[in-house]
mmCIF file of C-alpha atoms and ligand atoms in Angstrom:
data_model
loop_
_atom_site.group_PDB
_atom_site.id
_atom_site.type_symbol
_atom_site.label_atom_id
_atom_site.label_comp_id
_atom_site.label_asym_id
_atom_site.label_seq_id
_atom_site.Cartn_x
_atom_site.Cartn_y
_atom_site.Cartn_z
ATOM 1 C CA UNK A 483 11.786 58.353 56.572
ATOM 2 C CA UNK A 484 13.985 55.801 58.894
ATOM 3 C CA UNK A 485 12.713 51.920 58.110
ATOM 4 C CA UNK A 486 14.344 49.053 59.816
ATOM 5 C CA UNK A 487 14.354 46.035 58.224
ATOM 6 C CA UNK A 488 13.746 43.480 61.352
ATOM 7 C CA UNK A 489 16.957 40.934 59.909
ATOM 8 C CA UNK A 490 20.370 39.310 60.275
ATOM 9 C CA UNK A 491 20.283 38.346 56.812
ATOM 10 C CA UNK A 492 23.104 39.542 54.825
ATOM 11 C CA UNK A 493 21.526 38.354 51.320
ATOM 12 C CA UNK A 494 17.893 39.187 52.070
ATOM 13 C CA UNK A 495 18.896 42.682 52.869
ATOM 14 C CA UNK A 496 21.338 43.619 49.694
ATOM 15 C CA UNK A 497 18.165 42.362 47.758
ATOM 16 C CA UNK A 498 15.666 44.387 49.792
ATOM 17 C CA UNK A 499 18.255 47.260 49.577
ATOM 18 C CA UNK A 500 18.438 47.175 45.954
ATOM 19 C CA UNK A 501 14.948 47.349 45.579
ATOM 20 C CA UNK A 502 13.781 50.298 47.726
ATOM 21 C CA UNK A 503 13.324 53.712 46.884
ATOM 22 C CA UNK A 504 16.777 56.012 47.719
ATOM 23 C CA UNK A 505 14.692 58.939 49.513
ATOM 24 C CA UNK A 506 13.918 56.007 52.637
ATOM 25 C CA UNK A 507 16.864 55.718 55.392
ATOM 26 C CA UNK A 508 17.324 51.798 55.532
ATOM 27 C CA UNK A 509 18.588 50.223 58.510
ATOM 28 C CA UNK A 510 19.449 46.972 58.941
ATOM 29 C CA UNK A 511 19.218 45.148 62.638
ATOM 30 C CA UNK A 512 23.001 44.986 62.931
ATOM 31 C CA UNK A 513 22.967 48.745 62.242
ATOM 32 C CA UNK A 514 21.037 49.126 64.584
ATOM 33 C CA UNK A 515 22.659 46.558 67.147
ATOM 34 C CA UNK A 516 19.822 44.273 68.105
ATOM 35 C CA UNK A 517 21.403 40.840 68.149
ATOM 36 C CA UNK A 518 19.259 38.961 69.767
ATOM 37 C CA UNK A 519 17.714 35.721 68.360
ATOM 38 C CA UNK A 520 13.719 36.743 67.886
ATOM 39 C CA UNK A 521 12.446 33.159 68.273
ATOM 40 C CA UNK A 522 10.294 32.360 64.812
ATOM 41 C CA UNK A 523 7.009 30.316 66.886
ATOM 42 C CA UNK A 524 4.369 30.745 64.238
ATOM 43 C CA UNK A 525 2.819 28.257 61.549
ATOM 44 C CA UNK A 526 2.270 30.745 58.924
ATOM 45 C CA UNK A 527 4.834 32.910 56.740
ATOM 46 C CA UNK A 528 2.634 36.208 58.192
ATOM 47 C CA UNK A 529 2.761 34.874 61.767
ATOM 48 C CA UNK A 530 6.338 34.319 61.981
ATOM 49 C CA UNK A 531 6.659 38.178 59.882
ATOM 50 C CA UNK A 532 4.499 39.300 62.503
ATOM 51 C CA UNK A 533 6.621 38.707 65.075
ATOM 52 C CA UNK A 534 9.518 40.048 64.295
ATOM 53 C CA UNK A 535 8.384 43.522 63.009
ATOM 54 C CA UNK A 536 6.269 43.773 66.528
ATOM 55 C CA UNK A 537 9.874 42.352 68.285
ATOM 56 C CA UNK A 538 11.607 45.132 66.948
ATOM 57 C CA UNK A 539 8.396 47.920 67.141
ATOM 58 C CA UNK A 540 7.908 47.355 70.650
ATOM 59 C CA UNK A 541 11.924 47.959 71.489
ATOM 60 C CA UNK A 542 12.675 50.941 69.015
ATOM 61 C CA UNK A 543 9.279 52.265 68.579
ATOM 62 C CA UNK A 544 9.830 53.506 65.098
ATOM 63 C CA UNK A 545 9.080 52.204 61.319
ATOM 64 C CA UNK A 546 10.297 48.904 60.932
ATOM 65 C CA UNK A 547 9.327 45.785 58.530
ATOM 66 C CA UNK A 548 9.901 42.347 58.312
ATOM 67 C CA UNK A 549 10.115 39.474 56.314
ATOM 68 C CA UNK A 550 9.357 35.995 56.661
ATOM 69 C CA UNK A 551 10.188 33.497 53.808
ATOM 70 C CA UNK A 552 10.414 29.899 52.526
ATOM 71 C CA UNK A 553 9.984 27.381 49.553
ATOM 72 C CA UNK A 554 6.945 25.270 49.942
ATOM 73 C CA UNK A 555 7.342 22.038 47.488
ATOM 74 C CA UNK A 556 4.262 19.984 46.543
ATOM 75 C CA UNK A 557 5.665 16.453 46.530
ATOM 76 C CA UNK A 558 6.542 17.167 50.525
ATOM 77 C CA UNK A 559 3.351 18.219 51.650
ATOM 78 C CA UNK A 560 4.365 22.330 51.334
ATOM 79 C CA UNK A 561 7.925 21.583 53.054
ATOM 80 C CA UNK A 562 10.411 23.084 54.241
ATOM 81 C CA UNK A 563 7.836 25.585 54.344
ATOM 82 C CA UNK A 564 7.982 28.104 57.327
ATOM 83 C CA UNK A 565 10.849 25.905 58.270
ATOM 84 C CA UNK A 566 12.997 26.576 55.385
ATOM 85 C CA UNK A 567 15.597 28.164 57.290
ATOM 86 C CA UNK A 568 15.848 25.137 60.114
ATOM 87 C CA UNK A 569 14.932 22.300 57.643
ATOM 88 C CA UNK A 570 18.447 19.864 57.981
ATOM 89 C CA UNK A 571 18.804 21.008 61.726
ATOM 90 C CA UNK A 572 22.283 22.962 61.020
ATOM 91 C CA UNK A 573 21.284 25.976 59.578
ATOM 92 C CA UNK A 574 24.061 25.574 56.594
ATOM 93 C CA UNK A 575 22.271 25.821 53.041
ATOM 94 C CA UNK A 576 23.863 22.671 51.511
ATOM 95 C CA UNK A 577 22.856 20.972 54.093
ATOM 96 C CA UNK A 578 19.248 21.975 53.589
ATOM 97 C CA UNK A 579 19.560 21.589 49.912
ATOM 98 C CA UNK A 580 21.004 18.040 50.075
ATOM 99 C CA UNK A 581 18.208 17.153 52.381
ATOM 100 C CA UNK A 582 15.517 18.664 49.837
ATOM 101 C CA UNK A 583 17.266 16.434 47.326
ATOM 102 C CA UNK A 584 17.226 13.319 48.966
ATOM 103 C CA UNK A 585 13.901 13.797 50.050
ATOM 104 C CA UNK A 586 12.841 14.626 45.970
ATOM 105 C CA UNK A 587 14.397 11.097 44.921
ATOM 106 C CA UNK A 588 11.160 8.971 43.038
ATOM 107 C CA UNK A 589 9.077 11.870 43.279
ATOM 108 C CA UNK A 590 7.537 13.353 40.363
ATOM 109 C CA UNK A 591 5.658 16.499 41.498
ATOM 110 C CA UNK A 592 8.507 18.511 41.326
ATOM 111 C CA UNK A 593 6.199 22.018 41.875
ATOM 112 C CA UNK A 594 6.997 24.027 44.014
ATOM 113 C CA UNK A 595 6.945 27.827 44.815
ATOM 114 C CA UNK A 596 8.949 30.358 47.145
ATOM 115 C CA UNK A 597 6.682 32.655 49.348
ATOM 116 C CA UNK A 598 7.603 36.121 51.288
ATOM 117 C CA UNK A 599 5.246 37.666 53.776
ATOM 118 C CA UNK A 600 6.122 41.232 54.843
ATOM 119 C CA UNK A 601 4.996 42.632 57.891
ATOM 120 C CA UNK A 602 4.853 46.773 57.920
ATOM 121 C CA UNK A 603 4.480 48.220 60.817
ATOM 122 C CA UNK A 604 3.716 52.243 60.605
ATOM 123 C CA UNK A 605 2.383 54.438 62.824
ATOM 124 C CA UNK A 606 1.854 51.880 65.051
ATOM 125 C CA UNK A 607 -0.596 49.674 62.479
ATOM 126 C CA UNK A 608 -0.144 46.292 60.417
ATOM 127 C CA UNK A 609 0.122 46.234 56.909
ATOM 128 C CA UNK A 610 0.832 43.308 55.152
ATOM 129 C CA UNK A 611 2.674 42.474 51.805
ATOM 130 C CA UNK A 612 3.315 38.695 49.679
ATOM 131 C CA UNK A 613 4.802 37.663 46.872
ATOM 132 C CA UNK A 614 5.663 34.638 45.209
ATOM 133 C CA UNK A 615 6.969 32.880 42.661
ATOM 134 C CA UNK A 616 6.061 29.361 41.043
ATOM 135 C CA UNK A 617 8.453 26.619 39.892
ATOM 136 C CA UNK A 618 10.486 23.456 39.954
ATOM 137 C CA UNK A 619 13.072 21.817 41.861
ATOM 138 C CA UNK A 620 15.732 20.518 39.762
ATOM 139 C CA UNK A 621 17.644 17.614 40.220
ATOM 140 C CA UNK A 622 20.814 18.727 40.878
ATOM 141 C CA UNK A 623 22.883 21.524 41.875
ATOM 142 C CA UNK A 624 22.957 24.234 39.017
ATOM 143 C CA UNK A 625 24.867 27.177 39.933
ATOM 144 C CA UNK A 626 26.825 29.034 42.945
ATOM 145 C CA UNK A 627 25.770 32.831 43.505
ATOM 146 C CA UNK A 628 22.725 33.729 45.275
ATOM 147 C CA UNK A 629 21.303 31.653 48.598
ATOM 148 C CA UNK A 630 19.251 29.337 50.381
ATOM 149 C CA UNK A 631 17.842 26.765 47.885
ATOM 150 C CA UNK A 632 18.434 29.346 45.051
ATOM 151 C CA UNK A 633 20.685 26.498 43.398
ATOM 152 C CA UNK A 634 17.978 24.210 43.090
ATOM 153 C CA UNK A 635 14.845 25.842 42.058
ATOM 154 C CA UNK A 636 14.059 26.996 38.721
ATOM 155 C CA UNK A 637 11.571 29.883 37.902
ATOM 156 C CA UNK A 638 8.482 29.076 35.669
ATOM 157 C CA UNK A 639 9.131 29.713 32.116
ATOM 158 C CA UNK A 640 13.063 29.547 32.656
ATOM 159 C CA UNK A 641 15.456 26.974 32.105
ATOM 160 C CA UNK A 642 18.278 28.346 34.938
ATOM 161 C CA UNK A 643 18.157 28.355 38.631
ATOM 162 C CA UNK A 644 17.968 31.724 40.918
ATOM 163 C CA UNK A 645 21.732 30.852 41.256
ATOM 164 C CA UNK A 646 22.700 31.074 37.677
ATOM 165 C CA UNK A 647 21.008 34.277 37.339
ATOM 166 C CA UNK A 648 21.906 38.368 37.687
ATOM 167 C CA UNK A 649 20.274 39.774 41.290
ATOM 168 C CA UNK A 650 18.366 41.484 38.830
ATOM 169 C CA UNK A 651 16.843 39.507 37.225
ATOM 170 C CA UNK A 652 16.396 37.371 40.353
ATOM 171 C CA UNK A 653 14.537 40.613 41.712
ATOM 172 C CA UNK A 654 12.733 40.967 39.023
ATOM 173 C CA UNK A 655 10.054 37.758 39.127
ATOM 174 C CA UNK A 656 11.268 37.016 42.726
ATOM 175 C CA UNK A 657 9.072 36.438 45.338
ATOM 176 C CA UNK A 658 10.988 39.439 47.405
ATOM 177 C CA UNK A 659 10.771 41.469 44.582
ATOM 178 C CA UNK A 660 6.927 40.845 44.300
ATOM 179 C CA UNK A 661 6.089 41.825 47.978
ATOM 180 C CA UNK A 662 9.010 45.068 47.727
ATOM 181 C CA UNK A 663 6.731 46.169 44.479
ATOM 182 C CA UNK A 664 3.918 45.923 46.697
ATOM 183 C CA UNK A 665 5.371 47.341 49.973
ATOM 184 C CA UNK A 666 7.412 50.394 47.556
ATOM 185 C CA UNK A 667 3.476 50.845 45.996
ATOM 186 C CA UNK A 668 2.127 51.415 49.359
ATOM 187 C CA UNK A 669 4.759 53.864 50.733
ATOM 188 C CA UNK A 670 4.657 55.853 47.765
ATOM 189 C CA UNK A 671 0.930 55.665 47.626
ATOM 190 C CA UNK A 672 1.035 57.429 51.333
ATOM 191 C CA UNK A 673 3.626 59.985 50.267
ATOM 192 C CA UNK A 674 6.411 59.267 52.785
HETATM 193 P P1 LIG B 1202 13.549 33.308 57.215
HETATM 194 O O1 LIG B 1202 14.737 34.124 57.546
HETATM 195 O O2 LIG B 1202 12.900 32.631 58.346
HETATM 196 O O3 LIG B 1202 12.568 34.065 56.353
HETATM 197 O O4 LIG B 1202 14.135 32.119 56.360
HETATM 198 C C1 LIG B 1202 13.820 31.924 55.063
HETATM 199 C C2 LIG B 1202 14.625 30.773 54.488
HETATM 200 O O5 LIG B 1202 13.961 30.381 53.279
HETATM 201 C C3 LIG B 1202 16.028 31.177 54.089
HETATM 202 O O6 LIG B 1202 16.982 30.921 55.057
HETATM 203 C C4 LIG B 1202 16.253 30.301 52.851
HETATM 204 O O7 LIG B 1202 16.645 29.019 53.238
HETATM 205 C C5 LIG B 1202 14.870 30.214 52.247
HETATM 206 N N1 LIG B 1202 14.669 31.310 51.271
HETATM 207 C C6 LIG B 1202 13.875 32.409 51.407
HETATM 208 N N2 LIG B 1202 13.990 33.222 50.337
HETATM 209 C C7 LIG B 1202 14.883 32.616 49.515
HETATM 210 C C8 LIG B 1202 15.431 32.978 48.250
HETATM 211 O O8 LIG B 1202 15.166 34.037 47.649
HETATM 212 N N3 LIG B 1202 16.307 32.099 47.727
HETATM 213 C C9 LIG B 1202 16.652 30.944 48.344
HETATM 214 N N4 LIG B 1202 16.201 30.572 49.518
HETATM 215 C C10 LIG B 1202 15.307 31.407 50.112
#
């Protein structure tokens, strides 16, 4: 079977990638050279994943999924939130994460979790997928490999950040890896 996954996003696709069963033919948008900017305009995760996977259905006509993702923080009022990606205006992660920071300072709900929201479009039909994962935002900057505000949050029950960690073990409690368990369940489930 021949999925496309409806992004640009380098990182968010080696994870996906990783995480998928061999036997489905994964293609990426740049493989399958749609470059043009699919404007997120909803206020929910499933909205915004919505979007995209019809974007790209209604061009290609076959499989395709997509994601939409973000860390919602407590002490902010559940920002970034679908906004994650935007949140410092410049797109640039430090930037984002320096806001987060500054925006943290004297408050002491620190809670916070990461959600992902796929979209699956089959056949023509909507299926939905989320996963998520609960945590804190540190104070500082801990670690350099993974991305997005992977530096600054730390996993419930963990004392590193998703940026000191393997991509394993990342995938493993992630909230990507949650909604791939549940979106590799479903396809299996069907026998694809
Ligand atoms: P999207 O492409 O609109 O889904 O943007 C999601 C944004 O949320 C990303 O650009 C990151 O800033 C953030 N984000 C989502 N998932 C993760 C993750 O696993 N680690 C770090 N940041 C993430």
């Amino acid at each position: 079977m021949e999925l496309i996954f409806a992004t640009h996003n380098q990182h968010k696709l080696e994870e996906v990638k990783q995480m998928l069963p061999q036997n489905i033919q994964f293609k990426s948008l740049t493989e399958i050279n749609f470059h043009d900017e699919i404007e997120e305009t909803g206020d929910t995760f499933k909205e915004n994943a919505r979007i995209k996977a019809q974007t790209i259905y209604q061009k290609t006509g076959v499989h395709v999924f997509a994601d939409d993702s973000g860390l919602v923080i407590e002490g902010l009022n559940g920002a970034p939130g679908v906004y994650s990606a935007r949140y410092a205006g410049t797109g640039k992660s430090e930037d984002n994460i320096a806001k987060v920071l500054e925006e943290m300072k004297g408050i002491e709900n620190r809670k916070a979790y990461f959600i992902a929201v796929f979209c699956l479009i089959l056949n023509g039909e909507e299926h939905f997928f989320e996963g998520r994962v609960n945590g804190t935002i540190s104070t500082e900057i801990l670690g350099a490999d993974g991305f997005g505000y992977d530096p600054i949050f730390i996993p419930e029950g963990y004392t590193e950040s998703f940026a000191q960690m393997t991509a394993e073990q990342k995938n493993s409690m992630s909230h990507r890896g949650r909604a791939v368990e549940q979106l590799n369940h479903y396809l299996t489930n069907i026998n694809v």
